[in-house]
Tab-separated table of C-alpha atoms in Angstrom:
chain	number	residue	atom	x	y	z
A	93	MET	CA	-8.993	-2.775	-29.137
A	94	GLN	CA	-10.610	-4.763	-26.371
A	95	LYS	CA	-14.320	-5.555	-26.388
A	96	VAL	CA	-16.193	-2.983	-24.316
A	97	ALA	CA	-18.192	-4.478	-21.443
A	98	THR	CA	-21.856	-3.497	-21.463
A	99	THR	CA	-23.586	-5.725	-18.886
A	100	TYR	CA	-22.955	-6.266	-15.178
A	101	PRO	CA	-21.629	-9.847	-15.666
A	102	GLU	CA	-19.222	-8.591	-18.339
A	103	HIS	CA	-17.988	-5.820	-16.048
A	104	ALA	CA	-17.634	-8.254	-13.154
A	105	ARG	CA	-15.596	-10.637	-15.308
A	106	ALA	CA	-13.404	-7.776	-16.502
A	107	VAL	CA	-12.749	-6.555	-12.951
A	108	TRP	CA	-12.011	-10.117	-11.857
A	109	ALA	CA	-9.677	-10.837	-14.791
A	110	LEU	CA	-7.706	-7.649	-14.225
A	111	GLY	CA	-7.952	-7.632	-10.452
A	112	MET	CA	-7.019	-11.225	-9.631
A	113	PRO	CA	-3.364	-11.057	-10.771
A	114	LEU	CA	-3.057	-7.714	-8.995
A	115	ILE	CA	-4.565	-9.176	-5.832
A	116	LEU	CA	-2.232	-12.164	-5.914
A	117	SER	CA	0.772	-9.933	-6.564
A	118	ASN	CA	-0.273	-7.672	-3.681
A	119	LEU	CA	-0.531	-10.727	-1.441
A	120	ALA	CA	2.870	-11.934	-2.596
A	121	GLN	CA	4.328	-8.482	-1.949
A	122	PHE	CA	2.736	-8.446	1.460
A	123	ALA	CA	4.192	-11.880	2.159
A	124	ILE	CA	7.558	-10.149	2.272
A	125	HIS	CA	6.368	-8.027	5.197
A	126	ILE	CA	4.628	-11.000	6.811
A	127	THR	CA	7.891	-12.965	6.591
A	128	ASP	CA	9.738	-10.178	8.398
A	129	THR	CA	7.050	-9.998	11.090
A	130	VAL	CA	6.815	-13.746	11.697
A	131	MET	CA	10.553	-14.390	11.720
A	132	LEU	CA	11.355	-11.372	13.877
A	133	GLY	CA	8.523	-12.379	16.205
A	134	TRP	CA	10.185	-15.781	16.575
A	135	TYR	CA	13.569	-14.148	17.031
A	136	ASP	CA	12.780	-11.474	19.656
A	137	VAL	CA	9.698	-9.474	20.762
A	138	THR	CA	11.734	-6.259	21.044
A	139	ALA	CA	12.957	-6.752	17.485
A	140	LEU	CA	9.337	-7.223	16.389
A	141	ALA	CA	8.251	-4.014	18.119
A	142	ALA	CA	11.225	-2.143	16.615
A	143	SER	CA	10.512	-3.384	13.094
A	144	THR	CA	6.852	-2.392	13.508
A	145	LEU	CA	7.883	1.121	14.491
A	146	ALA	CA	10.611	1.431	11.834
A	147	GLY	CA	8.441	-0.083	9.118
A	148	THR	CA	5.676	2.360	9.954
A	149	MET	CA	8.067	5.310	9.682
A	150	PHE	CA	9.425	4.092	6.343
A	151	PHE	CA	6.018	3.223	4.911
A	152	VAL	CA	4.418	6.561	5.772
A	153	THR	CA	7.250	8.366	3.986
A	154	PHE	CA	7.006	6.001	1.030
A	155	LEU	CA	3.260	6.540	0.647
A	156	VAL	CA	3.597	10.211	-0.275
A	157	GLY	CA	6.065	9.547	-3.080
A	158	ALA	CA	4.027	6.582	-4.290
A	159	GLY	CA	1.288	9.016	-5.268
A	160	PHE	CA	3.291	10.049	-8.342
A	161	ALA	CA	3.631	6.407	-9.356
A	162	GLN	CA	-0.070	5.737	-8.805
A	163	ALA	CA	-0.975	8.733	-10.957
A	164	LEU	CA	0.513	6.833	-13.894
A	165	THR	CA	-2.265	4.231	-13.897
A	166	PRO	CA	-5.182	6.420	-15.076
A	167	MET	CA	-2.953	8.552	-17.309
A	168	VAL	CA	-1.291	5.607	-19.044
A	169	ALA	CA	-4.637	3.811	-19.368
A	170	ALA	CA	-6.191	6.859	-21.062
A	171	ALA	CA	-3.232	7.299	-23.416
A	172	SER	CA	-3.239	3.601	-24.255
A	173	GLU	CA	-6.964	3.700	-24.985
A	174	ALA	CA	-6.224	6.507	-27.465
A	175	GLY	CA	-3.357	4.539	-29.024
A	176	ASP	CA	-0.823	7.252	-28.133
A	177	GLU	CA	2.428	5.385	-27.420
A	178	VAL	CA	4.451	8.592	-27.206
A	179	GLN	CA	2.169	9.927	-24.494
A	180	VAL	CA	2.511	6.673	-22.563
A	181	ARG	CA	6.290	7.069	-22.633
A	182	ARG	CA	6.207	10.754	-21.656
A	183	VAL	CA	3.864	10.166	-18.724
A	184	THR	CA	5.798	7.183	-17.391
A	185	ARG	CA	9.175	8.877	-17.726
A	186	MET	CA	8.039	11.905	-15.721
A	187	GLY	CA	6.429	9.653	-13.125
A	188	LEU	CA	9.788	7.945	-12.675
A	189	TRP	CA	11.541	11.314	-12.472
A	190	LEU	CA	9.240	12.540	-9.736
A	191	SER	CA	9.628	9.280	-7.835
A	192	ILE	CA	13.427	9.521	-7.912
A	193	PHE	CA	13.461	13.203	-6.910
A	194	TYR	CA	11.166	12.493	-3.991
A	195	GLY	CA	13.231	9.511	-2.872
A	196	LEU	CA	16.385	11.620	-2.791
A	197	ALA	CA	14.692	14.366	-0.791
A	198	VAL	CA	13.292	12.201	2.012
A	199	THR	CA	16.377	10.153	2.888
A	200	ILE	CA	18.036	12.798	5.090
A	201	PRO	CA	15.712	12.735	8.161
A	202	PHE	CA	16.122	8.973	8.506
A	203	PHE	CA	19.710	9.424	9.669
A	204	TRP	CA	18.268	10.878	12.906
A	205	ALA	CA	15.564	8.226	13.272
A	206	GLU	CA	16.470	7.258	16.849
A	207	ASP	CA	16.272	10.851	18.087
A	208	ILE	CA	12.940	11.356	16.323
A	209	LEU	CA	11.413	8.204	17.811
A	210	ILE	CA	12.566	9.035	21.333
A	211	ALA	CA	11.240	12.588	20.936
A	212	ILE	CA	7.744	11.226	20.214
A	213	GLY	CA	7.767	9.114	23.344
A	214	GLN	CA	8.949	5.690	22.189
A	215	ASP	CA	10.933	3.260	24.352
A	216	PRO	CA	14.694	4.002	24.050
A	217	ASP	CA	15.662	0.344	23.501
A	218	VAL	CA	13.016	-0.116	20.809
A	219	SER	CA	14.012	3.206	19.214
A	220	ALA	CA	17.686	2.213	19.080
A	221	MET	CA	16.866	-1.073	17.373
A	222	ALA	CA	14.466	0.630	14.951
A	223	HIS	CA	17.260	3.072	14.053
A	224	ILE	CA	19.544	0.158	13.134
A	225	TYR	CA	16.860	-1.227	10.821
A	226	LEU	CA	16.180	2.129	9.163
A	227	GLN	CA	19.831	2.853	8.391
A	228	ILE	CA	19.706	-0.082	5.975
A	229	VAL	CA	16.211	0.134	4.504
A	230	ILE	CA	16.496	3.859	3.763
A	231	TRP	CA	18.488	2.830	0.684
A	232	GLN	CA	15.386	0.928	-0.406
A	233	MET	CA	13.278	4.087	-0.838
A	234	ILE	CA	14.170	5.001	-4.437
A	235	PRO	CA	14.125	1.397	-5.751
A	236	ALA	CA	10.767	0.819	-4.036
A	237	LEU	CA	9.290	3.928	-5.676
A	238	ILE	CA	10.619	2.809	-9.072
A	239	VAL	CA	8.964	-0.587	-8.528
A	240	MET	CA	5.667	1.158	-7.782
A	241	ALA	CA	5.920	3.285	-10.942
A	242	MET	CA	6.742	0.291	-13.133
A	243	LYS	CA	3.876	-1.716	-11.669
A	244	SER	CA	1.469	1.163	-12.306
A	245	PHE	CA	2.666	1.398	-15.908
A	246	LEU	CA	2.289	-2.341	-16.497
A	247	ALA	CA	-1.089	-2.563	-14.730
A	248	ALA	CA	-2.485	0.264	-16.849
A	249	LEU	CA	-1.499	-1.690	-19.956
A	250	GLU	CA	-3.010	-4.830	-18.358
A	251	HIS	CA	0.335	-6.660	-18.298
A	252	THR	CA	-0.320	-8.079	-14.857
A	253	SER	CA	1.199	-11.564	-15.130
A	254	ILE	CA	4.766	-10.258	-14.805
A	255	ILE	CA	3.745	-8.279	-11.728
A	256	LEU	CA	2.321	-11.450	-10.226
A	257	TRP	CA	5.119	-13.914	-11.029
A	258	GLY	CA	7.899	-11.427	-10.382
A	259	THR	CA	6.505	-10.633	-6.953
A	260	ILE	CA	6.012	-14.305	-6.086
A	261	GLY	CA	9.619	-15.005	-7.006
A	262	THR	CA	10.998	-12.186	-4.888
A	263	ALA	CA	8.739	-13.144	-1.954
A	264	ILE	CA	10.226	-16.649	-2.002
A	265	MET	CA	13.694	-15.145	-2.180
A	266	ASN	CA	12.907	-12.994	0.860
A	267	ILE	CA	11.977	-16.056	2.931
A	268	PHE	CA	15.313	-17.752	2.284
A	269	VAL	CA	17.410	-14.611	2.808
A	270	ASN	CA	15.550	-13.781	6.020
A	271	TYR	CA	15.968	-17.330	7.320
A	272	ALA	CA	19.682	-17.159	6.658
A	273	LEU	CA	20.455	-13.664	7.923
A	274	ILE	CA	18.075	-13.218	10.873
A	275	PHE	CA	18.922	-16.507	12.577
A	276	GLY	CA	22.392	-17.191	11.154
A	277	ASN	CA	21.473	-20.346	9.230
A	278	TRP	CA	23.419	-22.054	6.412
A	279	GLY	CA	26.696	-20.536	7.582
A	280	ALA	CA	25.441	-16.943	7.380
A	281	PRO	CA	26.047	-14.523	10.273
A	282	GLU	CA	23.213	-14.070	12.792
A	283	LEU	CA	22.198	-10.465	12.116
A	284	GLY	CA	18.733	-10.319	13.689
A	285	ILE	CA	16.866	-7.177	12.687
A	286	ARG	CA	19.763	-6.144	10.424
A	287	GLY	CA	19.278	-9.346	8.460
A	288	ALA	CA	15.609	-8.557	7.879
A	289	ALA	CA	16.521	-5.097	6.587
A	290	ILE	CA	19.194	-6.457	4.231
A	291	ALA	CA	16.736	-9.026	2.865
A	292	SER	CA	14.116	-6.366	2.136
A	293	LEU	CA	16.627	-4.171	0.317
A	294	ALA	CA	17.941	-7.064	-1.784
A	295	VAL	CA	14.447	-8.174	-2.782
A	296	THR	CA	13.494	-4.666	-3.913
A	297	LEU	CA	16.604	-4.316	-6.089
A	298	VAL	CA	15.892	-7.658	-7.756
A	299	THR	CA	12.286	-6.587	-8.418
A	300	VAL	CA	13.476	-3.406	-10.167
A	301	ALA	CA	15.699	-5.472	-12.450
A	302	VAL	CA	12.938	-7.952	-13.308
A	303	LEU	CA	10.363	-5.289	-14.209
A	304	VAL	CA	12.771	-3.195	-16.265
A	305	ILE	CA	14.074	-6.179	-18.248
A	306	TYR	CA	10.520	-7.382	-18.906
A	307	THR	CA	9.464	-3.950	-20.156
A	308	LEU	CA	12.418	-3.626	-22.502
A	309	ARG	CA	11.880	-7.078	-23.996
A	310	THR	CA	8.073	-7.315	-24.097
A	311	LEU	CA	6.975	-3.725	-24.713
A	312	PRO	CA	9.692	-2.320	-26.981
A	313	GLN	CA	7.172	-0.202	-28.898
A	314	TYR	CA	7.000	2.232	-25.981
A	315	GLN	CA	10.797	2.746	-25.902
A	316	LEU	CA	10.280	3.598	-22.254
A	317	PHE	CA	13.858	4.530	-21.417
A	318	ARG	CA	14.755	6.286	-24.668
A	319	ASN	CA	16.098	9.776	-23.909
A	320	PHE	CA	15.248	9.120	-20.269
A	321	TRP	CA	17.113	12.227	-19.095
A	322	ARG	CA	15.103	14.556	-21.354
A	323	SER	CA	12.841	16.758	-19.240
A	324	ASP	CA	9.168	17.286	-20.093
A	325	THR	CA	7.844	20.046	-17.853
A	326	GLU	CA	4.280	19.989	-19.230
A	327	ILE	CA	3.777	16.283	-18.531
A	328	MET	CA	5.671	16.463	-15.253
A	329	ALA	CA	3.267	19.170	-14.085
A	330	ARG	CA	0.273	17.010	-15.025
A	331	VAL	CA	1.633	13.965	-13.212
A	332	PHE	CA	2.453	16.130	-10.209
A	333	ARG	CA	-1.016	17.720	-10.086
A	334	LEU	CA	-2.701	14.328	-10.199
A	335	GLY	CA	-0.165	12.537	-8.000
A	336	TRP	CA	0.346	14.779	-4.993
A	337	PRO	CA	-3.267	14.475	-3.782
A	338	ILE	CA	-3.014	10.684	-4.171
A	339	GLY	CA	0.156	10.678	-2.091
A	340	LEU	CA	-1.349	12.874	0.607
A	341	THR	CA	-4.510	10.765	0.682
A	342	SER	CA	-2.403	7.659	1.208
A	343	LEU	CA	-0.400	9.552	3.825
A	344	ALA	CA	-3.588	10.536	5.627
A	345	GLU	CA	-4.708	6.899	5.828
A	346	GLY	CA	-1.282	5.440	6.497
A	347	GLY	CA	-0.604	8.226	8.963
A	348	LEU	CA	-3.757	7.325	10.865
A	349	PHE	CA	-2.464	3.802	11.420
A	350	SER	CA	1.038	5.090	12.121
A	351	ALA	CA	-0.287	7.509	14.717
A	352	SER	CA	-2.179	4.628	16.275
A	353	ALA	CA	1.118	2.704	16.456
A	354	VAL	CA	2.753	5.655	18.205
A	355	MET	CA	-0.127	5.886	20.691
A	356	MET	CA	-0.004	2.126	21.169
A	357	GLY	CA	3.677	2.520	22.085
A	358	TRP	CA	2.589	4.920	24.836
A	359	ILE	CA	0.568	2.067	26.346
A	360	GLY	CA	3.403	-0.477	26.257
A	361	ALA	CA	5.738	-2.670	24.201
A	362	ILE	CA	3.425	-5.691	24.440
A	363	GLU	CA	0.489	-3.681	23.099
A	364	LEU	CA	2.676	-2.303	20.299
A	365	ALA	CA	3.801	-5.808	19.318
A	366	ALA	CA	0.168	-7.027	19.403
A	367	HIS	CA	-0.819	-4.024	17.302
A	368	GLY	CA	1.869	-4.970	14.775
A	369	ILE	CA	0.490	-8.498	14.496
A	370	ALA	CA	-3.125	-7.362	14.138
A	371	ILE	CA	-2.138	-4.743	11.567
A	372	GLN	CA	-0.398	-7.426	9.523
A	373	LEU	CA	-3.550	-9.551	9.479
A	374	ALA	CA	-5.829	-6.632	8.607
A	375	SER	CA	-3.384	-5.432	5.958
A	376	LEU	CA	-3.236	-8.916	4.459
A	377	THR	CA	-6.964	-8.885	3.719
A	378	PHE	CA	-6.695	-5.254	2.611
A	379	MET	CA	-4.412	-6.362	-0.227
A	380	VAL	CA	-7.450	-7.953	-1.880
A	381	HIS	CA	-9.411	-4.711	-1.726
A	382	ILE	CA	-6.423	-2.803	-3.092
A	383	GLY	CA	-6.275	-5.200	-6.054
A	384	PHE	CA	-9.934	-4.605	-6.838
A	385	SER	CA	-9.344	-0.864	-6.393
A	386	GLN	CA	-6.429	-0.935	-8.837
A	387	ALA	CA	-8.567	-2.798	-11.352
A	388	ALA	CA	-11.352	-0.260	-10.804
A	389	THR	CA	-8.914	2.571	-11.547
A	390	VAL	CA	-7.917	1.053	-14.886
A	391	ARG	CA	-11.508	0.235	-15.858
A	392	ALA	CA	-12.739	3.693	-14.825
A	393	GLY	CA	-9.900	5.356	-16.733
A	394	ARG	CA	-10.834	3.552	-19.921
A	395	ALA	CA	-14.523	4.354	-19.405
A	396	LEU	CA	-13.608	8.015	-18.989
A	397	GLY	CA	-11.638	7.898	-22.219
A	398	ARG	CA	-14.775	6.648	-23.986
A	399	MET	CA	-17.019	9.071	-21.995
A	400	ASP	CA	-19.010	5.985	-21.040
A	401	GLU	CA	-21.025	7.059	-17.982
A	402	THR	CA	-23.149	3.897	-17.907
A	403	GLY	CA	-20.156	1.611	-18.196
A	404	LEU	CA	-18.342	3.558	-15.488
A	405	ARG	CA	-21.173	3.171	-13.001
A	406	THR	CA	-21.877	-0.468	-13.829
A	407	GLY	CA	-18.199	-1.268	-13.459
A	408	GLY	CA	-18.193	0.613	-10.162
A	409	ILE	CA	-21.041	-1.522	-8.852
A	410	ALA	CA	-19.157	-4.666	-9.882
A	411	ALA	CA	-15.961	-3.613	-8.068
A	412	ILE	CA	-17.801	-2.541	-4.919
A	413	GLY	CA	-19.859	-5.734	-4.837
A	414	MET	CA	-16.852	-8.016	-5.181
A	415	SER	CA	-14.997	-6.140	-2.447
A	416	ALA	CA	-18.005	-6.300	-0.100
A	417	PHE	CA	-18.413	-10.042	-0.607
A	418	PHE	CA	-14.790	-10.690	0.309
A	419	ALA	CA	-15.068	-8.376	3.346
A	420	MET	CA	-17.957	-10.388	4.742
A	421	ILE	CA	-15.953	-13.618	4.459
A	422	THR	CA	-12.889	-12.200	6.210
A	423	SER	CA	-14.997	-10.633	8.970
A	424	VAL	CA	-16.394	-14.057	9.840
A	425	ILE	CA	-12.889	-15.567	9.911
A	426	PHE	CA	-11.507	-12.794	12.128
A	427	LEU	CA	-14.374	-13.161	14.596
A	428	ALA	CA	-14.222	-16.958	14.676
A	429	PHE	CA	-10.458	-17.555	15.009
A	430	PRO	CA	-8.737	-14.472	16.502
A	431	GLU	CA	-6.333	-16.264	18.858
A	432	THR	CA	-5.428	-18.880	16.261
A	433	LEU	CA	-4.466	-16.156	13.787
A	434	VAL	CA	-2.411	-14.199	16.318
A	435	SER	CA	-0.593	-17.338	17.495
A	436	LEU	CA	0.943	-17.767	14.038
A	437	PHE	CA	3.183	-14.769	14.753
A	438	ILE	CA	4.417	-15.742	18.240
A	439	ASP	CA	7.121	-18.203	19.282
A	440	PRO	CA	5.549	-20.910	21.517
A	441	ALA	CA	8.415	-20.367	23.984
A	442	GLU	CA	7.865	-16.580	24.213
A	443	PRO	CA	7.434	-15.640	27.917
A	444	GLU	CA	4.819	-12.974	27.078
A	445	ARG	CA	2.864	-15.264	24.761
A	446	ALA	CA	-0.342	-15.333	26.853
A	447	THR	CA	-0.538	-11.541	27.105
A	448	LEU	CA	0.246	-11.090	23.422
A	449	LEU	CA	-2.475	-13.573	22.499
A	450	ARG	CA	-5.059	-11.833	24.663
A	451	VAL	CA	-4.334	-8.298	23.429
A	452	GLY	CA	-3.803	-9.330	19.813
A	453	ALA	CA	-7.025	-11.371	19.658
A	454	SER	CA	-9.055	-8.436	20.935
A	455	LEU	CA	-7.602	-6.196	18.215
A	456	VAL	CA	-8.262	-8.774	15.487
A	457	MET	CA	-11.920	-8.912	16.542
A	458	VAL	CA	-12.151	-5.132	16.208
A	459	ALA	CA	-10.451	-5.392	12.805
A	460	ALA	CA	-13.362	-7.579	11.697
A	461	LEU	CA	-15.624	-4.563	12.155
A	462	PHE	CA	-13.819	-2.391	9.626
A	463	GLN	CA	-13.357	-4.950	6.848
A	464	LEU	CA	-16.433	-3.735	4.963
A	465	VAL	CA	-15.897	0.011	5.421
A	466	ASP	CA	-12.178	-0.190	4.697
A	467	GLY	CA	-12.874	-2.037	1.451
A	468	ALA	CA	-15.626	0.393	0.450
A	469	GLN	CA	-13.489	3.483	0.938
A	470	VAL	CA	-10.502	2.146	-1.016
A	471	ILE	CA	-12.715	1.043	-3.926
A	472	ALA	CA	-14.291	4.500	-4.016
A	473	LEU	CA	-10.823	6.053	-4.084
A	474	GLY	CA	-9.830	3.768	-6.972
A	475	LEU	CA	-12.885	4.742	-9.007
A	476	LEU	CA	-12.337	8.446	-8.379
A	477	ARG	CA	-8.671	8.182	-9.352
A	478	GLY	CA	-9.708	6.440	-12.544
A	479	VAL	CA	-11.652	9.532	-13.574
A	480	GLN	CA	-8.699	11.668	-12.413
A	481	ASP	CA	-10.581	13.196	-9.485
A	482	THR	CA	-8.106	13.345	-6.598
A	483	THR	CA	-8.146	16.703	-4.793
A	484	VAL	CA	-11.626	16.676	-3.232
A	485	PRO	CA	-11.285	12.976	-2.255
A	486	MET	CA	-8.009	13.910	-0.553
A	487	VAL	CA	-9.824	16.486	1.586
A	488	MET	CA	-12.639	14.059	2.397
A	489	ALA	CA	-10.208	11.323	3.394
A	490	THR	CA	-8.051	13.631	5.506
A	491	VAL	CA	-11.067	14.943	7.421
A	492	SER	CA	-12.315	11.394	7.998
A	493	TYR	CA	-9.008	9.990	9.172
A	494	TRP	CA	-7.560	12.885	11.172
A	495	ILE	CA	-10.449	15.137	12.220
A	496	ILE	CA	-12.782	12.245	13.052
A	497	GLY	CA	-10.851	8.979	13.399
A	498	LEU	CA	-7.714	9.997	15.310
A	499	PRO	CA	-9.388	12.155	18.000
A	500	VAL	CA	-11.985	9.440	18.599
A	501	SER	CA	-9.150	6.902	18.949
A	502	TYR	CA	-7.461	9.059	21.574
A	503	VAL	CA	-10.661	9.684	23.525
A	504	LEU	CA	-11.664	6.018	23.523
A	505	GLY	CA	-8.157	4.734	24.220
A	506	PHE	CA	-6.974	7.158	26.883
A	507	THR	CA	-9.718	9.515	28.103
A	508	LEU	CA	-12.314	6.756	28.486
A	509	GLY	CA	-9.728	4.118	29.349
A	510	TYR	CA	-10.504	1.468	26.739
A	511	GLY	CA	-6.800	1.126	25.891
A	512	ALA	CA	-5.719	-0.741	22.780
A	513	VAL	CA	-9.258	-1.734	21.815
A	514	GLY	CA	-10.418	1.878	22.115
A	515	LEU	CA	-7.657	3.044	19.779
A	516	TRP	CA	-8.797	0.559	17.149
A	517	LEU	CA	-12.477	1.444	17.510
A	518	GLY	CA	-11.512	4.995	16.594
A	519	LEU	CA	-9.948	3.652	13.395
A	520	VAL	CA	-13.246	1.968	12.533
A	521	ILE	CA	-15.150	5.237	12.913
A	522	GLY	CA	-12.653	7.163	10.768
A	523	LEU	CA	-12.798	4.576	7.986
A	524	LEU	CA	-16.595	4.541	8.098
A	525	ALA	CA	-16.695	8.312	7.632
A	526	ALA	CA	-14.303	8.038	4.671
A	527	ALA	CA	-16.384	5.310	3.029
A	528	ILE	CA	-19.581	7.368	3.282
A	529	LEU	CA	-18.055	10.586	1.943
A	530	LEU	CA	-16.104	9.001	-0.928
A	531	LEU	CA	-18.986	6.858	-2.143
A	532	TRP	CA	-21.206	9.941	-2.037
A	533	ARG	CA	-18.597	11.787	-4.109
A	534	PHE	CA	-18.561	9.068	-6.766
A	535	TRP	CA	-22.305	8.517	-7.026
A	536	GLY	CA	-23.429	12.082	-6.413
A	537	ARG	CA	-22.439	13.633	-9.721
A	538	SER	CA	-21.688	12.979	-13.361
A	539	VAL	CA	-18.097	11.877	-13.038
A	540	CYS	CA	-17.425	11.554	-16.768
A	541	ILE	CA	-17.591	15.302	-17.175
A	542	ALA	CA	-15.534	16.031	-14.044
A	543	PRO	CA	-12.335	18.106	-14.426
A	544	ARG	CA	-9.619	15.598	-15.289
A	545	ALA	CA	-6.818	17.327	-13.421
A	546	ALA	CA	-8.793	17.804	-10.213
């Protein structure tokens, strides 16, 4: 049994110790996407725009299913705190089941990706190239969901080093495979956007193997895959009830950014490519906040298991404070060096380089505005998930993102004519609304006596 933190410094150290490997693994995971963006940006601007569009479509679909995997973190943490190894196995097995079932169900629409993209107003050439990419990465859906479930299981048990080093290893692998297959280096065929898709699929399959082998060798007491095909309807229902609001909350947020990508495509291919670059930079810093949020979920879950209201709130303050401090640093960097950051993603010989730099830099400066609110809302979500409160936060987030943020983006971008910058200012307002509502939800009541299956 671990020593229970009682003071703010102890809680801060605990959040840092648990969160740092998760942050670094998130950054390493994100490096895979950064590699695709940078190398495709060097290869061809149309390929970059297509991968932005295709990646958005894939990621939005993935987010819903990932809710079942994320539900494992508070449930496994609570069972582990109680010393119930059988419950840990039952919960994780049903989380994997739900992830696989979901992955099978969502593959079908991707075979008509080009028609769907054209129907929502995207450029035909970009849509055709995005379709090529998606026909490969669709086979990544189930492995990616399994990776998410295994990472949630291991994080809940505070086995974060394997998550970190495994992700770093696969990120390095992705760089070499991308370099070979996108550009045709080292005797490999020049596959362009197809090469990026193949690299992503290969990296995900390797990650599944690494995490499964580690679990079997290091945590044999849980016998995680024993009688894997045995159904457990009671536990499946609990994971489903907790997971579907998490998935829809993630969909609401991811969908907000995806809708902004669609609207950006209505403005033009250059704006869409600039949006893709700025999103990569903002998402890179967001990985840090996600790591703190994941740590907050584990810490809050254990506090709930002890019915430790004081520890829960002190730990919440620690997580929020650390996230806010990092947000202030990144805001300064985004405001001080916007063009320098954007230039990292653009080939010096690109004919549209000047326009891309101008549009991208303006979006990065807007992204500086939502660093603090974006961090605050994701930390609040992590704390609420830790106490297994997911349904009301889902409603709050959906209202903030879609009833407030998206309409404001449209009005500012198109009705008032502010274009790409207006679209992003709407995102800031939606995230601010989410941060206010979710923090109010966490601090406004006695969360330790909240319904656990909310």
